[in-house]
Coordinates of C-alpha atoms in Angstrom, one line a residue:
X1 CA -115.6 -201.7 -92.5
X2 CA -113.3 -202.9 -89.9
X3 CA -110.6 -204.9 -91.5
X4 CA -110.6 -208.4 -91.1
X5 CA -108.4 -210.6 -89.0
X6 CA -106.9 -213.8 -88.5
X7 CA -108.2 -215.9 -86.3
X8 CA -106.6 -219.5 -87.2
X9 CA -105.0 -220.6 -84.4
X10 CA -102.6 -223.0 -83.5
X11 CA -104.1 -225.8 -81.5
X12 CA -104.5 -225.1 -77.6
X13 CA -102.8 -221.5 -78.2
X14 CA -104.9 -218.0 -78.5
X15 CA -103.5 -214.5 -79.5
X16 CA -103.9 -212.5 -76.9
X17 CA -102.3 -208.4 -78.5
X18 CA -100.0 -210.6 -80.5
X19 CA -98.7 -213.0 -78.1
X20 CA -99.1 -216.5 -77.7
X21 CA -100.7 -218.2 -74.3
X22 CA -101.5 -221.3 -74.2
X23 CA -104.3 -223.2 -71.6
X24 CA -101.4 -223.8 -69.5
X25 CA -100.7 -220.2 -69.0
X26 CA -104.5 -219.4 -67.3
X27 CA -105.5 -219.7 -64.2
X28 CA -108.5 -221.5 -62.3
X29 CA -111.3 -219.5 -61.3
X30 CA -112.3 -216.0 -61.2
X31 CA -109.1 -215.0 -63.0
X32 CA -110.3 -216.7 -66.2
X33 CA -112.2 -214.0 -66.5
X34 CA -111.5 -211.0 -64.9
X35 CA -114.2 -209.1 -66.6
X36 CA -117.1 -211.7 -65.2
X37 CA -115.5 -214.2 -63.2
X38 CA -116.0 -213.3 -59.5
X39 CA -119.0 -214.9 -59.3
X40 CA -118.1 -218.0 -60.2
X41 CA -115.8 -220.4 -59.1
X42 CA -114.3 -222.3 -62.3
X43 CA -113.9 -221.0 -65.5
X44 CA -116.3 -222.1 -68.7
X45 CA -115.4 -225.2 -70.1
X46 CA -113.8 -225.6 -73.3
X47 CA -117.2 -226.2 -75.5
X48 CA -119.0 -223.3 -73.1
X49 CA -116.1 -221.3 -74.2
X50 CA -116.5 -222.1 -78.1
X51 CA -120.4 -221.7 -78.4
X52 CA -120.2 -218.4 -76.0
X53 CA -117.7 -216.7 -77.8
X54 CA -118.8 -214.5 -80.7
X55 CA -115.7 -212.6 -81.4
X56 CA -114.9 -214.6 -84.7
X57 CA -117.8 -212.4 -86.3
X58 CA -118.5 -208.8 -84.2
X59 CA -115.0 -208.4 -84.6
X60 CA -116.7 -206.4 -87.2
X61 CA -118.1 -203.9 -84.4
X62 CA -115.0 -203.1 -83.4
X63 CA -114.6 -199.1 -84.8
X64 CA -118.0 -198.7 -84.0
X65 CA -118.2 -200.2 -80.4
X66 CA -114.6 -197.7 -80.0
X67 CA -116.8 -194.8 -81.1
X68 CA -119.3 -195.5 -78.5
X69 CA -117.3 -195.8 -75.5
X70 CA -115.6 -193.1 -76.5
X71 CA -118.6 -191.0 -76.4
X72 CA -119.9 -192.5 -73.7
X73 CA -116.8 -192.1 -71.4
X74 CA -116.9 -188.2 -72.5
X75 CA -120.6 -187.7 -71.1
X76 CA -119.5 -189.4 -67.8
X77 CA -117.0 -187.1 -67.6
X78 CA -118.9 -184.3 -68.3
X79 CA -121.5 -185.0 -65.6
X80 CA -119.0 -185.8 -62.9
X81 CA -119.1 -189.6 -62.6
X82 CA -115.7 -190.0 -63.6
X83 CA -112.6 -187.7 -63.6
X84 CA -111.6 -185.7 -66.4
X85 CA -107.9 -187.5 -66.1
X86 CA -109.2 -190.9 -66.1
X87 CA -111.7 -189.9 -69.2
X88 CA -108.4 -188.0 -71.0
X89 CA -106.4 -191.9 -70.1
X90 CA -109.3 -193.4 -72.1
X91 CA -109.7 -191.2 -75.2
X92 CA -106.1 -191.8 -75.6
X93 CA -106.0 -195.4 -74.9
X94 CA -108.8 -196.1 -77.5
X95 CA -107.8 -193.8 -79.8
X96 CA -104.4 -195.8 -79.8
X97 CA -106.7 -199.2 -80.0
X98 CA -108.8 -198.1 -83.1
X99 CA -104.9 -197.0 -84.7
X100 CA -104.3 -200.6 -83.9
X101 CA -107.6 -201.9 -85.2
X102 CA -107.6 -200.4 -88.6
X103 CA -104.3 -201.2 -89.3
X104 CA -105.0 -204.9 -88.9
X105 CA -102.5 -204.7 -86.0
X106 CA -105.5 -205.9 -83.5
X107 CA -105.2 -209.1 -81.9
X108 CA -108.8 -210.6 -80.6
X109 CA -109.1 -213.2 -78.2
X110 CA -111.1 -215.6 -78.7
X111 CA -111.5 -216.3 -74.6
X112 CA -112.3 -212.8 -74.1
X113 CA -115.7 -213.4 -75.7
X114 CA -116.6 -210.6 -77.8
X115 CA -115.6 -207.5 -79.3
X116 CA -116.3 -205.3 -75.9
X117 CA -114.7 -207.4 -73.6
X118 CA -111.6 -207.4 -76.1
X119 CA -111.4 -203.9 -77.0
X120 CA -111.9 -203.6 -72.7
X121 CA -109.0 -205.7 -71.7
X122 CA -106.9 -204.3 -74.1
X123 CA -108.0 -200.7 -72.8
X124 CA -106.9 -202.1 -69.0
X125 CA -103.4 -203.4 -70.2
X126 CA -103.0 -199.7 -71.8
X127 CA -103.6 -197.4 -69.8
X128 CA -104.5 -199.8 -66.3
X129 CA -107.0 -198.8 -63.6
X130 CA -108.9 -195.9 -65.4
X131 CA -110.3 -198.8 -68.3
X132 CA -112.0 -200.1 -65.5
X133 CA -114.4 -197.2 -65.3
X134 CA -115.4 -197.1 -68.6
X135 CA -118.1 -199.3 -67.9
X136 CA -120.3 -197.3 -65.2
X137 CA -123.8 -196.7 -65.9
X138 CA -123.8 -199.1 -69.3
X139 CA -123.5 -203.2 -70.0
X140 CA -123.1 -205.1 -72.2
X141 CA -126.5 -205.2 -73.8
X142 CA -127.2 -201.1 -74.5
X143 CA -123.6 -201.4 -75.8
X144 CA -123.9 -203.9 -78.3
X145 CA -127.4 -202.4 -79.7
X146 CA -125.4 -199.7 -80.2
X147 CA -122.7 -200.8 -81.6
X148 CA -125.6 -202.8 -84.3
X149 CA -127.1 -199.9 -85.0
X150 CA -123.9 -197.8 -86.2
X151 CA -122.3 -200.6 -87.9
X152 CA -125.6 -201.1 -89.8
X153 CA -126.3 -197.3 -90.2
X154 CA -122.8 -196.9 -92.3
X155 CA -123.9 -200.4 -94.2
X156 CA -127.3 -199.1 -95.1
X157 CA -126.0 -196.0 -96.8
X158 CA -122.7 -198.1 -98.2
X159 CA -126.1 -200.0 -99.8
X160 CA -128.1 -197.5 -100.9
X161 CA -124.8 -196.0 -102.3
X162 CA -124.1 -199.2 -104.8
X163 CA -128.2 -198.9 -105.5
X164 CA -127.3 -195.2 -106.8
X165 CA -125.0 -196.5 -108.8
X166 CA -126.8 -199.3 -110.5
X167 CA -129.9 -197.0 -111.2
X168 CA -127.3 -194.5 -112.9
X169 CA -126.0 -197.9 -115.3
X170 CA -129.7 -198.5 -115.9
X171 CA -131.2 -194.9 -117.0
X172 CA -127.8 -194.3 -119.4
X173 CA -129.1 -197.6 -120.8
X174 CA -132.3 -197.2 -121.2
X175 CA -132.0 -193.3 -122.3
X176 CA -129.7 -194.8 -125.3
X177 CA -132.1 -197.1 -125.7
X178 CA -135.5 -195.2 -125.8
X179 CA -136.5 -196.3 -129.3
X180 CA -134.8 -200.1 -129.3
X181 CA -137.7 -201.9 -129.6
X182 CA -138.0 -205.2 -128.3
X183 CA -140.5 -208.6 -127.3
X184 CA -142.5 -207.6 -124.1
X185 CA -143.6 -211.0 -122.7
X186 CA -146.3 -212.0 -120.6
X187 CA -145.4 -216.4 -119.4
X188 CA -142.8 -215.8 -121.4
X189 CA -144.6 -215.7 -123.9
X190 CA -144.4 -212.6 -126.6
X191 CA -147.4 -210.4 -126.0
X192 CA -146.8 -206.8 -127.3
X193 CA -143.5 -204.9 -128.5
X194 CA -141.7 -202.7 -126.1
X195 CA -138.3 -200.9 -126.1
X196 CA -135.3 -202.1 -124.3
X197 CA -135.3 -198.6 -122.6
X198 CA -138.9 -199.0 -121.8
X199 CA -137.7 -202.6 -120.2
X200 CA -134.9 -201.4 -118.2
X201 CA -137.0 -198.6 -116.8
X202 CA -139.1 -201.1 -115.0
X203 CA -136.0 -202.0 -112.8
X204 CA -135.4 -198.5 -111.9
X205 CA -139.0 -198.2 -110.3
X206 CA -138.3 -201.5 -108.6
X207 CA -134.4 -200.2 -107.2
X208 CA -136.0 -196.9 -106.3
X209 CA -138.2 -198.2 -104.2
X210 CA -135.2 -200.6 -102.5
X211 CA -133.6 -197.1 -101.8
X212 CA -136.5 -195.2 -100.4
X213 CA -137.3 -198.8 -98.0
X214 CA -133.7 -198.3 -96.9
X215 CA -133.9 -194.4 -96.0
X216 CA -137.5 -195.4 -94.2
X217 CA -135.6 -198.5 -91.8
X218 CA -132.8 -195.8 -91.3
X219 CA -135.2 -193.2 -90.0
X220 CA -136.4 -195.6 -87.4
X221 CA -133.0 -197.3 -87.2
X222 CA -131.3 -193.8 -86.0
X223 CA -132.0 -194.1 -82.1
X224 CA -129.7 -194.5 -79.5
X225 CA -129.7 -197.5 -77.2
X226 CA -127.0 -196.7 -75.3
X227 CA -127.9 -196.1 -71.6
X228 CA -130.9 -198.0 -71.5
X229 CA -127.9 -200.3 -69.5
X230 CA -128.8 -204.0 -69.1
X231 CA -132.8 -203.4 -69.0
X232 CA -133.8 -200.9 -66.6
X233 CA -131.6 -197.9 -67.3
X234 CA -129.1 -196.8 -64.5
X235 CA -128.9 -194.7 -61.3
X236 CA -126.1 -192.8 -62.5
X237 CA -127.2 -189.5 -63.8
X238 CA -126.7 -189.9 -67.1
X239 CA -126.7 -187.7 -69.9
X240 CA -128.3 -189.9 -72.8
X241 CA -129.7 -187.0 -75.2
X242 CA -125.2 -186.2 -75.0
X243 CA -124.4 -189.4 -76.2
X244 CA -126.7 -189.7 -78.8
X245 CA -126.1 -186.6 -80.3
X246 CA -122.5 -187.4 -80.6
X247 CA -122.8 -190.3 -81.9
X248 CA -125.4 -189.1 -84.6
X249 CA -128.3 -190.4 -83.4
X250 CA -131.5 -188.3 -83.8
X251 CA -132.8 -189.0 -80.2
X252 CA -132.0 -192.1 -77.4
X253 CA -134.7 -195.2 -77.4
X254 CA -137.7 -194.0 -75.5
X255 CA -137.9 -197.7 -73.3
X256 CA -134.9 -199.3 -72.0
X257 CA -136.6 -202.4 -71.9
X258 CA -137.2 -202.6 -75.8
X259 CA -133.9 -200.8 -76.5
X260 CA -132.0 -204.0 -75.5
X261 CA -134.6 -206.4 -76.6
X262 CA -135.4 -206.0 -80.3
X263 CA -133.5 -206.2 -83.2
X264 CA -136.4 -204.8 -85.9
X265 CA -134.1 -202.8 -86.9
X266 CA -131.9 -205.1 -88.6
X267 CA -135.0 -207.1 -89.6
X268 CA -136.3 -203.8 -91.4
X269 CA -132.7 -203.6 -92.9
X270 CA -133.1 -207.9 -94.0
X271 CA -136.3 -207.6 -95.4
X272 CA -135.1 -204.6 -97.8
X273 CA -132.0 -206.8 -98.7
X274 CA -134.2 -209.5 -99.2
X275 CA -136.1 -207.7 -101.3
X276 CA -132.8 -205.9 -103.4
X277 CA -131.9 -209.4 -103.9
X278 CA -135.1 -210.7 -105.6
X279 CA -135.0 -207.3 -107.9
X280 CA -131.7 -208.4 -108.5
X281 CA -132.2 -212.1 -109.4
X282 CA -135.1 -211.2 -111.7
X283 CA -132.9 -209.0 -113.9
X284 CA -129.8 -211.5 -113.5
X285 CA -132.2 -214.1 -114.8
X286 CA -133.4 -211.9 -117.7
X287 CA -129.5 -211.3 -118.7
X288 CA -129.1 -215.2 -118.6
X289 CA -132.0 -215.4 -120.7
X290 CA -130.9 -212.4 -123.1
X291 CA -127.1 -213.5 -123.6
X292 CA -128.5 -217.6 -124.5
X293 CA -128.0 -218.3 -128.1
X294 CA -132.0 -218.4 -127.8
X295 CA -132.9 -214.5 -127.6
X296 CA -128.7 -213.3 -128.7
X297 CA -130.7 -210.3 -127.5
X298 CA -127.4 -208.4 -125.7
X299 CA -124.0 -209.4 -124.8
X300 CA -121.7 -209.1 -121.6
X301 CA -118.3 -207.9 -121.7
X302 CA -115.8 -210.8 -121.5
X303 CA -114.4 -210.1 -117.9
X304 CA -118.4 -210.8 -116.4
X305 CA -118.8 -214.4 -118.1
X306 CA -116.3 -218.0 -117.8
X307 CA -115.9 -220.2 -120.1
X308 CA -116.3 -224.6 -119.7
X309 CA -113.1 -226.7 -118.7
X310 CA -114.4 -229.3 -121.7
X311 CA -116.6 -227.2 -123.6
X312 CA -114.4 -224.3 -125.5
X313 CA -117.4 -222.7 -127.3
X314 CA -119.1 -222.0 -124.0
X315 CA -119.8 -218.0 -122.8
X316 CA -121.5 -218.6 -119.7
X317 CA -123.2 -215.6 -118.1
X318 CA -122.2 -216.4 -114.6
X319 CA -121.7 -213.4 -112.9
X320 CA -125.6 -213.0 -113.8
X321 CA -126.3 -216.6 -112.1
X322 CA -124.0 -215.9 -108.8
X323 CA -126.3 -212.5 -108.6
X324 CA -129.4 -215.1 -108.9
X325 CA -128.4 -217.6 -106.8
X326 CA -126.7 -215.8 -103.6
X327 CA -130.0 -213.8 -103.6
X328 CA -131.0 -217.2 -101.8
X329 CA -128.7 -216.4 -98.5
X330 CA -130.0 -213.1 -98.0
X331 CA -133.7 -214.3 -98.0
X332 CA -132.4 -216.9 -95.5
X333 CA -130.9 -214.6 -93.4
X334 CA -134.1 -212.7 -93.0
X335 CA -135.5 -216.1 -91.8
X336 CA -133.0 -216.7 -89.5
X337 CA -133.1 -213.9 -87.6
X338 CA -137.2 -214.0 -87.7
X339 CA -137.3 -217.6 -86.6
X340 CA -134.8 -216.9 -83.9
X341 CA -136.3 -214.0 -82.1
X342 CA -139.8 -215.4 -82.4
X343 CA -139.7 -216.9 -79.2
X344 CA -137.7 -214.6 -77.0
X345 CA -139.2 -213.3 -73.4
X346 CA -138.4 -210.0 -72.9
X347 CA -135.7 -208.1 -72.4
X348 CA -132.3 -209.7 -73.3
X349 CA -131.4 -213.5 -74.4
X350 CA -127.6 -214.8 -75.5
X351 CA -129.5 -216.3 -78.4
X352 CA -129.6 -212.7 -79.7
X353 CA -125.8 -213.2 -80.6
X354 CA -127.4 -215.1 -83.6
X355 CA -128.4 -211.4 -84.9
X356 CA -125.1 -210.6 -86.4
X357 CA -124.1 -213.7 -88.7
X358 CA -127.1 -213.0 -90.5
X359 CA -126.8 -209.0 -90.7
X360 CA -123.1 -209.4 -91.7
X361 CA -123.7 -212.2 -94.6
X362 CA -126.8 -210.2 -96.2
X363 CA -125.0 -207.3 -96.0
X364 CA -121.2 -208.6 -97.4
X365 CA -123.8 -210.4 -100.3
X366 CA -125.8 -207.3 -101.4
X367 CA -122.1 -205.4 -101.3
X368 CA -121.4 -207.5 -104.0
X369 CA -124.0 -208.2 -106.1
X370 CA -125.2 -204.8 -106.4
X371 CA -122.0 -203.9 -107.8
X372 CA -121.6 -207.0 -110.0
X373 CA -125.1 -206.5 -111.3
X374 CA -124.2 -202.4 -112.1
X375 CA -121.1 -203.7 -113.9
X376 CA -123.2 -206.4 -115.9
X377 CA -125.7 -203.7 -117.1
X378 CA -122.9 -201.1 -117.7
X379 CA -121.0 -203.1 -119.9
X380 CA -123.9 -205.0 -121.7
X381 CA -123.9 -204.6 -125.7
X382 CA -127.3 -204.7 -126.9
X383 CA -128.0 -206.3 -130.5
X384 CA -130.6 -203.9 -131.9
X385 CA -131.1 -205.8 -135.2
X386 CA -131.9 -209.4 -133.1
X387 CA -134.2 -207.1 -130.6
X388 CA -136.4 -205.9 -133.6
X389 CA -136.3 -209.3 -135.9
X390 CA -137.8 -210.9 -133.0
X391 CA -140.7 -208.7 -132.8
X392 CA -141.8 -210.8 -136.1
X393 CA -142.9 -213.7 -134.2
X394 CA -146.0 -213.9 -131.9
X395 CA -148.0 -211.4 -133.2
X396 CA -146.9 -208.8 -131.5
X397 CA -149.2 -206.1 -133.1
X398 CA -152.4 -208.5 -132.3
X399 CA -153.9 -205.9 -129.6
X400 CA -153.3 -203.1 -131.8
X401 CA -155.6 -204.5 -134.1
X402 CA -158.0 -204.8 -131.7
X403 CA -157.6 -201.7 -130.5
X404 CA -158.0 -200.1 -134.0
X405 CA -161.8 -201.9 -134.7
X406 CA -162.3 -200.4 -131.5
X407 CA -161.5 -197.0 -132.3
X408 CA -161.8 -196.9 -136.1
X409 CA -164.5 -198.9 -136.5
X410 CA -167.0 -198.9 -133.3
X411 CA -167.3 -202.4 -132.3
X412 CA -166.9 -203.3 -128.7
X413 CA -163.8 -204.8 -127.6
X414 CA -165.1 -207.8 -126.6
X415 CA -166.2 -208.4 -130.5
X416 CA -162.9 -206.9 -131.7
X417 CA -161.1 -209.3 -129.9
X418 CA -163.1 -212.3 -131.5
X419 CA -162.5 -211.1 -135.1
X420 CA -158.5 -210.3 -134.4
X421 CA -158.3 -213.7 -133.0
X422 CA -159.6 -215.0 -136.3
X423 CA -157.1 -212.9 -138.2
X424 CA -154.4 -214.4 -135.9
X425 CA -155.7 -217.7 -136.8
X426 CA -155.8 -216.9 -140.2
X427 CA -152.1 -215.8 -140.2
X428 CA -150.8 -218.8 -138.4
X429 CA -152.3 -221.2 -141.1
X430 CA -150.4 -219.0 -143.9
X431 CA -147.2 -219.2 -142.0
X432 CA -147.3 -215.1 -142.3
X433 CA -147.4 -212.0 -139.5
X434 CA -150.8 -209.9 -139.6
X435 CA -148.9 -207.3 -141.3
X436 CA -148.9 -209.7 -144.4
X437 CA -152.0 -210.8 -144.5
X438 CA -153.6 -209.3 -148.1
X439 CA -157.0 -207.5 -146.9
X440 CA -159.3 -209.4 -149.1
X441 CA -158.0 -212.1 -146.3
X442 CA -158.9 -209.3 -143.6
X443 CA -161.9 -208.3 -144.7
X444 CA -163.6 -212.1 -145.0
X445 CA -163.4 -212.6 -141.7
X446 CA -164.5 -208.8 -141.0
X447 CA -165.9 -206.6 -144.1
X448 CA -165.5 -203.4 -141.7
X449 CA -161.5 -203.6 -142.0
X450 CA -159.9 -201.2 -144.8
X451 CA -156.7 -200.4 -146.0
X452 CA -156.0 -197.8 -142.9
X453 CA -156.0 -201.1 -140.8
X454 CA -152.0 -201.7 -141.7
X455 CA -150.8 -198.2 -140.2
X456 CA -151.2 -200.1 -136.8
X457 CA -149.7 -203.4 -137.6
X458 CA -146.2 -202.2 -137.4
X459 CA -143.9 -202.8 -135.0
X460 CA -143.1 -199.1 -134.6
X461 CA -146.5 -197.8 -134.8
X462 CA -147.2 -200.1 -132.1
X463 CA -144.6 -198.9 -129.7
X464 CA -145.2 -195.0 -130.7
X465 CA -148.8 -195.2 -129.6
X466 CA -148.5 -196.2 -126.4
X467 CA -148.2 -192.3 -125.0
X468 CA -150.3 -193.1 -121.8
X469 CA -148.5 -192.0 -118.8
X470 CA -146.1 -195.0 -118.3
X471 CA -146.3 -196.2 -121.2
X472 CA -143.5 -197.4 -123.7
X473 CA -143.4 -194.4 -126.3
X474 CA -140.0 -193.8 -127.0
X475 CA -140.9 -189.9 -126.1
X476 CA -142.8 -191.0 -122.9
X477 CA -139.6 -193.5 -122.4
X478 CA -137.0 -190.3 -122.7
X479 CA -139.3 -188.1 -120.2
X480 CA -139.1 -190.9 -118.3
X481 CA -135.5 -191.0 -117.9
X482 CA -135.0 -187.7 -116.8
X483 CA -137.9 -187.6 -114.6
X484 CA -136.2 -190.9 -112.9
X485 CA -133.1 -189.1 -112.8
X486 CA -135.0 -186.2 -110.8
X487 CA -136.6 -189.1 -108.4
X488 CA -134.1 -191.3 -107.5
X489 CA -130.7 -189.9 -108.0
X490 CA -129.4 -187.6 -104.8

């Protein structure tokens, strides 16, 4: 990622390549700017400049809008549009800005706009006349879809990257946890016994499935814009299949119309963060619920949870409620960016500066919770004795005992369920699990029940029986694993 700069100014002063100008210093008219300004005859105002300029954020773009021009300026040299000496002043004068750039040495101008016109003017002061050729047969709109669609391409798999790594946290877990049984809950309530491996595996599904929606929005994501020019493409004879193949695009856009107009490509790449951050919030919230004094279920390593500036005895779990809470911004920034292009005309509208903010906060988010998350489930310690003693309460082995009239005994479920809800009855008066009910108990409310009946009523019995493909088996939980492993992890 492009480093970041400062952009704190003093007041009335810019930084314009590390030198100070203030108002006083610019001219009137065209000359306060010379990359737009012939056609007018004042410069923007001083709020026109503030709400035009975007170069506090795509600053971001800067690499990436380099790498374009820099492919872009080698095609026009290669089909004769400009010289090979002015392309060879070019490549040198923006390999010498991205030197500058990722050295933090960059100095944006906040009157300059944007990233382009920055990284432009800067080329001009370089290496003079030959910057100014850079532009033919592009604009401004085919350059900045580009520049979108790189920066988010690297993002994407810098995403699905941290997702690899959070799926490897979660099979070691639940692989050395294959036979931890555990509470499954249904309204949070307990409904039948699990394993914690069983549990974590569920996760793993859900994060697979984040990484293949992130390889599908990249497949569609990996066309090149650049060339369709400000709508209609250009006169000059172009080379567009060049550009794009340096530039690692599969193909360039098919309409130059839509290549400048829409931005589903960072909605596809929203709407998977969006949903990355709901996975993730759901198993944040399960940690905050497993770490409470209330479940003691696991513990998380001392360096992922505070402490209370009154309350000393407090271990709060609050790298697990950032995770759940900043899931928030990147399902508002999938709104945003819906709400704002809603309404757009076709081809290209200034409110489509309002992609990026969005794009760039989702993404910064999820390159941060992922990893918190994957560091949280790492370094979790899970209490095997709580796990199983709280597999005594709720009547966890209630459906096996359906299950087993069913099976054993003939009668339809329906009625099976009727007589284990009696025995469940029966046990809550006496203050007792099923397990201890005596069966002269069992058998009053159903004569058909014999001794056989407590080989089901086990916790472990319970869990080993469940064999059905997906199912919790600590066996079927161990295939499980490694089939995962097979699945998901490139």
């Amino acid at each position: 990622m492009v480093p970041s700069v400062c952009l704190g100014l003093p007041s009335g002063a810019i930084l314009l390549y590390g030198r100070a100008m203030t108002r006083n210093d610019e001219t009137k008219g065209a000359a306060a700017n010379p990359l737009w300004g012939g056609r007018f005859a004042e410069g923007p105002s001083e709020i026109m400049e503030r709400i035009n300029a975007s170069v506090s954020f795509d600053h971001r773009l800067a690499l990436h809008d380099i790498a374009g021009s820099r492919a872009h300026a080698d095609m026009l040299a290669a089909q004769g549009i400009i010289t090979d000496a002015d392309n060879a002043a070019i490549q040198d004068g923006l390999a010498r800005i991205a030197q500058e750039v990722a050295a933090g040495e960059f100095r944006f101008d906040p009157a300059l706009e944007d990233v382009h016109m920055n990284v432009e003017a800067r080329l001009k002061d370089l290496i003079g006349e030959p910057a100014g050729r850079l532009h033919t047969g592009r604009s401004r709109n085919d350059q900045v879809a580009t520049d979108m669609r790189l920066w988010l391409r690297d993002t994407q798999d810098a995403v699905a990257a941290g997702l690899q790594d959070l799926l490897v946290a979660l099979l070691d877990q639940a692989q050395a946890h294959a036979a931890t049984v555990m509470p499954g809950f249904t309204h949070l309530q307990p409904a039948q016994p699990v394993t914690f491996g069983h549990h974590l595996l569920a996760y793993v599904e859900m994060f697979g499935r984040d990484c293949g929606r992130l390889a599908d929005a990249r497949l569609r994501l990996n066309e090149s814009p650049l060339g369709a020019a400000a709508l209609a493409g250009t006169s000059f004879p172009i080379d567009r299949d060049m550009t794009a193949g340096a530039l690692g695009f599969d193909r360039p856009t098919a309409n130059s119309m839509d290549s400048v107009s829409d931005r589903d490509f960072c909605l596809e790449f929203l709407a998977a963060g969006a949903i990355i951050g709901v996975h993730l919030s759901r198993l944040a919230e399960e940690l905050v619920l497993w770490t409470s004094p209330a479940y003691g279920l696991v513990r998380l390593p001392d360096g992922l949870t505070t402490g209370s500036s009154i309350m000393p005895q407090k271990r709060n779990a609050d790298a697990a409620e950032l995770v759940r809470g900043k899931a928030g911004r990147v399902v508002g920034s999938l709104v945003s960016l819906l709400t704002m292009l809603k309404g757009l005309p076709m081809t290209y509208g200034k409110d489509m500066q309002e992609d990026k903010e969005p794009v760039f906060d989702a993404a910064e988010t999820l390159m941060l919770t992922i990893p918190a998350t994957t560091a949280m489930i790492a370094g979790l310690t899970v209490d095997k004795d709580k796990m199983r003693a709280m597999t005594s309460q709720g009547f966890l082995t209630a459906t096996d005992l359906a299950d087993w009239l069913v099976r054993a005994k003939g009668l339809p479920f329906r009625e099976a369920h009727h007589v284990t809800g009696s025995l469940v009855k029966a046990a809550e008066d006496a203050g007792c699990d099923l397990a201890d009910l005596s069966l002269e108990t069992m058998q009053a409310v159903d004569p058909r029940i014999d001794a056989s009946v407590y080989d089901v009523l086990t916790v472990e019995a319970s869990v080993s029986s469940r064999t059905s493909f997906g199912g919790t088996a600590p066996d079927r939980v161990a295939q499980a694993v490694k089939q995962a492993r097979a699945r998901f992890l490139t």
